[in-house]
Coordinates of C-alpha atoms in Angstrom, one line a residue:
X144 CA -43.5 -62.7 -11.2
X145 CA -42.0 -62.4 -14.3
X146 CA -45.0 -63.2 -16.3
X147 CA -46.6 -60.8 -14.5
X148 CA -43.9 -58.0 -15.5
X149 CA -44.1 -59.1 -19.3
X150 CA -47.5 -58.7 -19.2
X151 CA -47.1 -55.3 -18.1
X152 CA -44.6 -54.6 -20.9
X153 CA -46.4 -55.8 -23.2
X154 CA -49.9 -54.0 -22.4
X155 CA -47.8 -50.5 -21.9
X156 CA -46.3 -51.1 -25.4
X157 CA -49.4 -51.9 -27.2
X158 CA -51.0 -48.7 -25.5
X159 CA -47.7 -46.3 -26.9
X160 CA -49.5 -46.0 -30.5
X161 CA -52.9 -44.6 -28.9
X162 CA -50.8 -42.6 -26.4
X163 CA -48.5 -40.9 -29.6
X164 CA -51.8 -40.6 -31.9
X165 CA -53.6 -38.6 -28.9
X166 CA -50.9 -36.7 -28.2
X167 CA -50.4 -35.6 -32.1
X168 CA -54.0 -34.9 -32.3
X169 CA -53.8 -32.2 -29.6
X170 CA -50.7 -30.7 -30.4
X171 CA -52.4 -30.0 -34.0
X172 CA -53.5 -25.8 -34.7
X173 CA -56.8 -25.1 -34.0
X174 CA -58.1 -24.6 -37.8
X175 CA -61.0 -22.2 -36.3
X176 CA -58.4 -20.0 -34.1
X177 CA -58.2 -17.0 -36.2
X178 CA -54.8 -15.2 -35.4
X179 CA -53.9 -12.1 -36.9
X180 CA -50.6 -10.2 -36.5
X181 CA -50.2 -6.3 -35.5
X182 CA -47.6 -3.6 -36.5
X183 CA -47.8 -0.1 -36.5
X184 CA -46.8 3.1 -34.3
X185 CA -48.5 5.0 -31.4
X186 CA -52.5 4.4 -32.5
X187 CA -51.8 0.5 -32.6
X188 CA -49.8 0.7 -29.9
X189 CA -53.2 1.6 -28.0
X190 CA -53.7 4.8 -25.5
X191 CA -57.3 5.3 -25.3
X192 CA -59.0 5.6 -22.3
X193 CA -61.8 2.6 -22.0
X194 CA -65.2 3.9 -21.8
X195 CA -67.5 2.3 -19.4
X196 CA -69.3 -0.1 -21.8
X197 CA -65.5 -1.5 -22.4
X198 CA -64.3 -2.1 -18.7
X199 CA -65.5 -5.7 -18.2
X200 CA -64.6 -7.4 -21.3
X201 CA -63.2 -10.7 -20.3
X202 CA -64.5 -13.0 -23.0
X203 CA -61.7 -16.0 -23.7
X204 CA -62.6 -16.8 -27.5
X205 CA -60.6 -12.9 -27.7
X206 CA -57.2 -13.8 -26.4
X207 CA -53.5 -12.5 -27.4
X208 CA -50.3 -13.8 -27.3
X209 CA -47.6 -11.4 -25.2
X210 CA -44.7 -10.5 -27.2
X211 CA -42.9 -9.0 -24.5
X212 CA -43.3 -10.1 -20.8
X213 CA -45.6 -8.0 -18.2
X214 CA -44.2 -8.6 -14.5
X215 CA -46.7 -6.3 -13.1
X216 CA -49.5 -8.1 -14.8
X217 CA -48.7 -11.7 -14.1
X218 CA -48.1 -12.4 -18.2
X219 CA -45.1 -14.1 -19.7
X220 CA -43.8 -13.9 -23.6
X221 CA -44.9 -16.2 -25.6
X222 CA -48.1 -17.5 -23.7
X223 CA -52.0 -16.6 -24.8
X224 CA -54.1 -14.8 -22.5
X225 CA -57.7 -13.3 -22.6
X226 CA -57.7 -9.9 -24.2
X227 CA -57.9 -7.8 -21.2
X228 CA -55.8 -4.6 -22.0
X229 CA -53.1 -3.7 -22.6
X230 CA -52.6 -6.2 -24.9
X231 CA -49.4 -4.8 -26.4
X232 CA -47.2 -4.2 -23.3
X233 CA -47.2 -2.6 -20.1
X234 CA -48.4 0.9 -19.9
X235 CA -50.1 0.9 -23.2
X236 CA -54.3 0.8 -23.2
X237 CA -57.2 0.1 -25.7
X238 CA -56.7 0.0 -29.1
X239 CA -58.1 -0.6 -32.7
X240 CA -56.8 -4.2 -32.0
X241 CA -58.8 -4.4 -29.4
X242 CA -62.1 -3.0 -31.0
X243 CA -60.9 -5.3 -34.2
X244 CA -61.1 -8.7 -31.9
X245 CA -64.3 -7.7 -30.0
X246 CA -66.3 -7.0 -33.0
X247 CA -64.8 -10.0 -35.1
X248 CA -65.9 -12.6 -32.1
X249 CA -69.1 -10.7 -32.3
X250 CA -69.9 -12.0 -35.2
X251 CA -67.9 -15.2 -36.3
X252 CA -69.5 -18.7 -35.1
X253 CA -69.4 -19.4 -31.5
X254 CA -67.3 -22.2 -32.4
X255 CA -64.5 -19.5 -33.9
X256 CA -61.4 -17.8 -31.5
X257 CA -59.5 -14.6 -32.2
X258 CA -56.0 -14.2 -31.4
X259 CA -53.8 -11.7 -31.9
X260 CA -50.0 -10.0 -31.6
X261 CA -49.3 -7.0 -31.3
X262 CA -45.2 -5.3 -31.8
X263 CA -46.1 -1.9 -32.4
X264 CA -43.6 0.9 -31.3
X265 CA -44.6 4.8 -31.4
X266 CA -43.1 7.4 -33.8
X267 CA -40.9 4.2 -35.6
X268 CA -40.8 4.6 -39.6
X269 CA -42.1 1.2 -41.0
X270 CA -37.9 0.2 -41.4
X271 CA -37.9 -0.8 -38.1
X272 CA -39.7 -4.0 -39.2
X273 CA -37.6 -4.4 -42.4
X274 CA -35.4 -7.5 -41.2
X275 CA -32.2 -6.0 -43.0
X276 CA -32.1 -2.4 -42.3
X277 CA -33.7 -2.5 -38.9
X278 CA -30.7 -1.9 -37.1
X279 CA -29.1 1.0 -39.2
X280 CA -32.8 2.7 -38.2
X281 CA -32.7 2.2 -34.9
X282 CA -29.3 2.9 -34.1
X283 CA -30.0 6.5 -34.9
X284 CA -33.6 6.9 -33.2
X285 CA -33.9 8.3 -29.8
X286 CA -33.4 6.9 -27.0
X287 CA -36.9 6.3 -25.5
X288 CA -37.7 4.5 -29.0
X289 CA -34.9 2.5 -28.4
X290 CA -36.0 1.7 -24.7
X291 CA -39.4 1.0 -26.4
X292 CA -37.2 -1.7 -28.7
X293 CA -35.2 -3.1 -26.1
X294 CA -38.3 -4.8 -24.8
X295 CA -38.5 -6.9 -27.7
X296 CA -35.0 -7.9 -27.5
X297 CA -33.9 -5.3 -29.8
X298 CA -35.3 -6.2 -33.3
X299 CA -39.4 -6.1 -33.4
X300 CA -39.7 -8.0 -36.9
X301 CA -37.6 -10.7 -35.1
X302 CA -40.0 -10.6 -32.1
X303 CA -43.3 -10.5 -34.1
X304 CA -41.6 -13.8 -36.6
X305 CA -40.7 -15.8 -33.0
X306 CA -44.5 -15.3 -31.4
X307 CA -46.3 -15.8 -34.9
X308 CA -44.1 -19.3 -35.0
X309 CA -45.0 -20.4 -31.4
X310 CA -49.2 -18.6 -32.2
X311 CA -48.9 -21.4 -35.9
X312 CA -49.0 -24.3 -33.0
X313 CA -52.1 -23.3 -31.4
X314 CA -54.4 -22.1 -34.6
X315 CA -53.9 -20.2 -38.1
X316 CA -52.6 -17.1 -39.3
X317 CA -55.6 -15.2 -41.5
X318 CA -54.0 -11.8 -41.7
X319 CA -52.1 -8.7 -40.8
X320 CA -53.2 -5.6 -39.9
X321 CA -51.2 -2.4 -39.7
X322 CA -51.5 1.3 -38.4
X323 CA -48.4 3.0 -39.4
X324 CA -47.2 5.8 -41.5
X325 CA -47.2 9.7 -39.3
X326 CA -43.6 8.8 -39.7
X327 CA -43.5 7.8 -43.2
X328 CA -45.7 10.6 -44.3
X329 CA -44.3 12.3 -46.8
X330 CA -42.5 8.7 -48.1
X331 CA -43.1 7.9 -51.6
X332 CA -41.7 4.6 -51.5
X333 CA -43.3 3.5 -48.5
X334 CA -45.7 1.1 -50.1
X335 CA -42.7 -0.6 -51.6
X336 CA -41.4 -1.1 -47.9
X337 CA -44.7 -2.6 -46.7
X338 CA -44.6 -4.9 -49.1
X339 CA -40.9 -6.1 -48.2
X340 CA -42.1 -6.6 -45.0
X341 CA -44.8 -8.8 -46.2
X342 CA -42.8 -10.6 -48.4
X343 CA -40.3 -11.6 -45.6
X344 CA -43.8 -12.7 -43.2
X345 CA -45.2 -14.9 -45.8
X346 CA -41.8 -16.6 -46.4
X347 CA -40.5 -16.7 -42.6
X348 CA -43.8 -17.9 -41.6
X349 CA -44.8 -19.8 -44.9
X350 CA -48.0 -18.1 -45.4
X351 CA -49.7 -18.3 -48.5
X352 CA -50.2 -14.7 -50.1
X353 CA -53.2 -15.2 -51.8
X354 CA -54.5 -15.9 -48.2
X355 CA -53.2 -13.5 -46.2
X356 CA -54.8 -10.0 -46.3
X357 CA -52.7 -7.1 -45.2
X358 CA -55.1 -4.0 -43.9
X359 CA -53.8 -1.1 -43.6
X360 CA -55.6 2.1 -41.4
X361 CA -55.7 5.1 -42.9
X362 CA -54.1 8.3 -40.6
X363 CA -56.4 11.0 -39.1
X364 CA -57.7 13.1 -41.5
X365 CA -57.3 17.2 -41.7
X366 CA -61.1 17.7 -40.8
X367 CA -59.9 15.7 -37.0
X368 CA -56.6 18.1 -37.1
X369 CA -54.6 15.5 -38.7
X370 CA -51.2 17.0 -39.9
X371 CA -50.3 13.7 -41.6
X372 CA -53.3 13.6 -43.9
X373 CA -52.2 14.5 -47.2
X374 CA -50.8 10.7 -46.9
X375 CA -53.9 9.3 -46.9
X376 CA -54.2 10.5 -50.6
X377 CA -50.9 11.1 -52.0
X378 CA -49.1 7.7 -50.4
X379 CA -51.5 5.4 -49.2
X380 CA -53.7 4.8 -52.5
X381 CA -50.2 3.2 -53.8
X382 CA -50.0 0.4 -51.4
X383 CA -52.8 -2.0 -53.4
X384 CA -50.6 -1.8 -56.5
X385 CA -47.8 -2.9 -55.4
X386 CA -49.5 -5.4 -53.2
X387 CA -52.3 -6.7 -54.5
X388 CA -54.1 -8.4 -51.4
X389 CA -53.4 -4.6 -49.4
X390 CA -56.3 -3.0 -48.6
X391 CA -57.3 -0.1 -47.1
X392 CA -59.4 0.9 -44.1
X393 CA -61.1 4.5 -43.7
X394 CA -60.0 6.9 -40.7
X395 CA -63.4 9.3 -42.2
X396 CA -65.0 10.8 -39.3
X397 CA -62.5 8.6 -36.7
X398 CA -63.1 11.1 -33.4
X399 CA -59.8 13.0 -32.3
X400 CA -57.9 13.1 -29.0
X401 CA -58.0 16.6 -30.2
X402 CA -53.9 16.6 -30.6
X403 CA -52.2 15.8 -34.5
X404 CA -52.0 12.1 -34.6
X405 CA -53.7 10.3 -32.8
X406 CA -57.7 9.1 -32.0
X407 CA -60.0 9.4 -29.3
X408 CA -61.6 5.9 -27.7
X409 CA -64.4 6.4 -29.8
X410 CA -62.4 7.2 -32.9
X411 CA -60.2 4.0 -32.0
X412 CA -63.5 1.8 -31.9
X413 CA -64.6 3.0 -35.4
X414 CA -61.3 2.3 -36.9
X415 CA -61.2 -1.2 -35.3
X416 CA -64.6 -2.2 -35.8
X417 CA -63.9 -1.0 -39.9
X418 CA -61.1 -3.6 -39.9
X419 CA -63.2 -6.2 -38.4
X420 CA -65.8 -5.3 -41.1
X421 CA -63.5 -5.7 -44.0
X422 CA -61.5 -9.0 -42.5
X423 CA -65.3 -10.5 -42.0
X424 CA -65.9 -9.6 -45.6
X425 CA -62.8 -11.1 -47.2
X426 CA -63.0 -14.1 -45.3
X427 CA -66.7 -14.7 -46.0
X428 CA -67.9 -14.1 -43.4
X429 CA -69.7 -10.9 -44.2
X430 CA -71.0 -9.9 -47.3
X431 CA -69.6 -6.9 -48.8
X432 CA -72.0 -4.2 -48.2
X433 CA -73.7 -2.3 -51.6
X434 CA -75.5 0.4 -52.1
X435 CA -77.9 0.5 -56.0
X436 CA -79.9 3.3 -57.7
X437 CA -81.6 2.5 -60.0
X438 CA -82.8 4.9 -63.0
X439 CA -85.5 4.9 -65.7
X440 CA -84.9 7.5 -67.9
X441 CA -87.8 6.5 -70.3
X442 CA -90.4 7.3 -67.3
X443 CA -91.7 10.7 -66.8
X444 CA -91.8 11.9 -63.6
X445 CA -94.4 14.5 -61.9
X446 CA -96.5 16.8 -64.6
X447 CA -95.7 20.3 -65.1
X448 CA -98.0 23.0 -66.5
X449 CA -97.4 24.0 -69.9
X450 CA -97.7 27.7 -68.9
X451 CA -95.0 27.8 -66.2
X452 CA -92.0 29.2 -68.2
X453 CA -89.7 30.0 -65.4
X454 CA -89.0 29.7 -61.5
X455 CA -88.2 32.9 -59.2
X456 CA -86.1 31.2 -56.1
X457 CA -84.1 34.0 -53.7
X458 CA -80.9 32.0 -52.0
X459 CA -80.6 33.9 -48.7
X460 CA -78.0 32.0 -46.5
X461 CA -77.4 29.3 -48.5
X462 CA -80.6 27.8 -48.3
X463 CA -80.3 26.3 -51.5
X464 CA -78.3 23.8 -49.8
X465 CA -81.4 22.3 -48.2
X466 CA -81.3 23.8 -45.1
X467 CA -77.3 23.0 -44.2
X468 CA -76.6 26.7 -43.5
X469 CA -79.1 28.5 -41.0
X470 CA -80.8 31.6 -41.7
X471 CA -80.2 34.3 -38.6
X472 CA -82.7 34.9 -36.9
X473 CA -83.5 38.2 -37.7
X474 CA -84.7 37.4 -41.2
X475 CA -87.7 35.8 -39.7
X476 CA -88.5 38.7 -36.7
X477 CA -91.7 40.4 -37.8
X478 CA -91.3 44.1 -39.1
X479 CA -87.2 43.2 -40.2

């Protein structure tokens, strides 16, 4: 019997090592997760409505870590799910994060997984993430921001730090995106607070700069109603040079819920898909699109008679412009 019980010993003993090794390999990140990080105000927050062609997503390489918990929905802080909005918190809907993740699986190798996490609060100045000054900020908000803040215990940089630690276990942090600034807009040292923010990422979460894009969306512009978009060109240019791995993603032609601030579903899925785009492209995974025209200036083009001395051309609506501005009709009614 008790040769029979040192055996035992002895065969669980020289099994330990494999059991340890296994267990290390499986607890190591998935170097093919892809997880990028989220901050911003209302628009990343996410309220559009999904259009039909969005209503049955359910793919699992798209997942997203919840930052706050969702009773109603069955989900629990700190734990990945498939991307099924909302994937910021309760009440909230689709999102550029969402169109960002879609179009990103779309295209990486089908060996590849997206994950994401989102802390995004509406109407909060970018401060609210500064790790210092957080609470001076927030202490003097209102009080549905603050109920908004309460849900991630208070301090969202904090929140957003704890999840990305837990996310580093499971695969690898490529980036940060951001939609934030209708609070900030008239801000000139906004670009210098982004970059604090950064800063404090790449050191709480030891990420490497020179790695870690930062993209930033660009508000809705004054052709969409847009009362913030002066920032666009007066603020937002900044932000690249005073953080040289910033860069910055186009709102042009992004639809309008029709209101001051915010996009439409469709206006949401542009701006998400250009993130995507640019991501893909930094991280090789998309060539950078170009555009050439090429001139000869020593080749003549079409022949022209040496007695023409002069052209006669009557503007009558602007159709100069090449047809942009329609004649009325009555310039072309017989007899008129």
């Amino acid at each position: 019997m008790k040769r029979k019980i040192t055996f035992l010993v002895m065969a669980l003993l020289a099994i330990l090592p494999i059991f340890k090794v296994s267990a290390a390999a499986e607890s190591k990140p998935d170097p093919k997760f892809y997880i990028y990080l989220c901050i911003g105000q209302s628009n990343m927050e996410a309220g559009a409505t999904p259009a039909e062609q969005d209503k049955d997503f359910n793919d699992p390489r798209f997942q997203f870590m919840a930052a706050v918990d969702m009773p109603n929905l069955g989900r629990e802080m700190g734990k990945w799910y498939t991307a099924v909005p909302p994937i910021c918190r309760e009440g909230n809907n689709l999102g550029p994060v969402d169109f960002f993740g879609r179009k990103m699986i779309e295209v990486l190798p089908p060996d590849y997984r997206v994950g994401v996490i989102n802390v995004s609060v509406a109407g909060a100045k970018i401060e609210l993430w500064d790790k210092d000054d957080y609470k001076e900020y927030i202490d003097n908000e209102r009080d549905w921001m603050k109920n908004i803040v309460s849900q991630y215990g208070g301090n969202p940089y904090e929140r957003l730090v704890k999840m990305a630690k837990l996310a580093q276990k499971d695969g690898v942090i490529k980036g940060i995106l951001m939609h934030q600034g209708e609070s900030n807009s008239q801000d000139p040292l906004w670009p210098e607070r982004v970059k604090r923010i950064y800063d404090n990422l790449c050191k709480d979460l030891k990420l490497n700069p020179k790695q870690t894009p930062l993209l930033a969306g660009e508000l809705k512009y004054a052709e969409q109603g847009g009362v913030c978009a002066a920032f666009n060109t007066t603020i937002m240019p900044n932000l690249p040079k005073v953080l040289p791995n910033a860069h910055i993603i186009s709102a042009l032609g992004c639809e309008s819920t029709g209101d001051q601030f915010h996009f439409s579903t469709e206006g949401m899925r542009l701006l998400g898909q250009r993130f995507a785009d640019k991501m893909l492209q930094l991280q090789g995974f998309k060539p950078e699109e170009k555009r050439t025209l090429t001139l000869k200036p020593d080749k003549l083009g079409i022949e022209i008679s040496p007695t023409l001395r002069g052209i006669f051309f009557e503007d009558i609506n602007n159709s100069l412009d090449g047809g942009m501005c329609a004649a009325h009709p009555e310039q072309f009614v017989p007899g008129l």
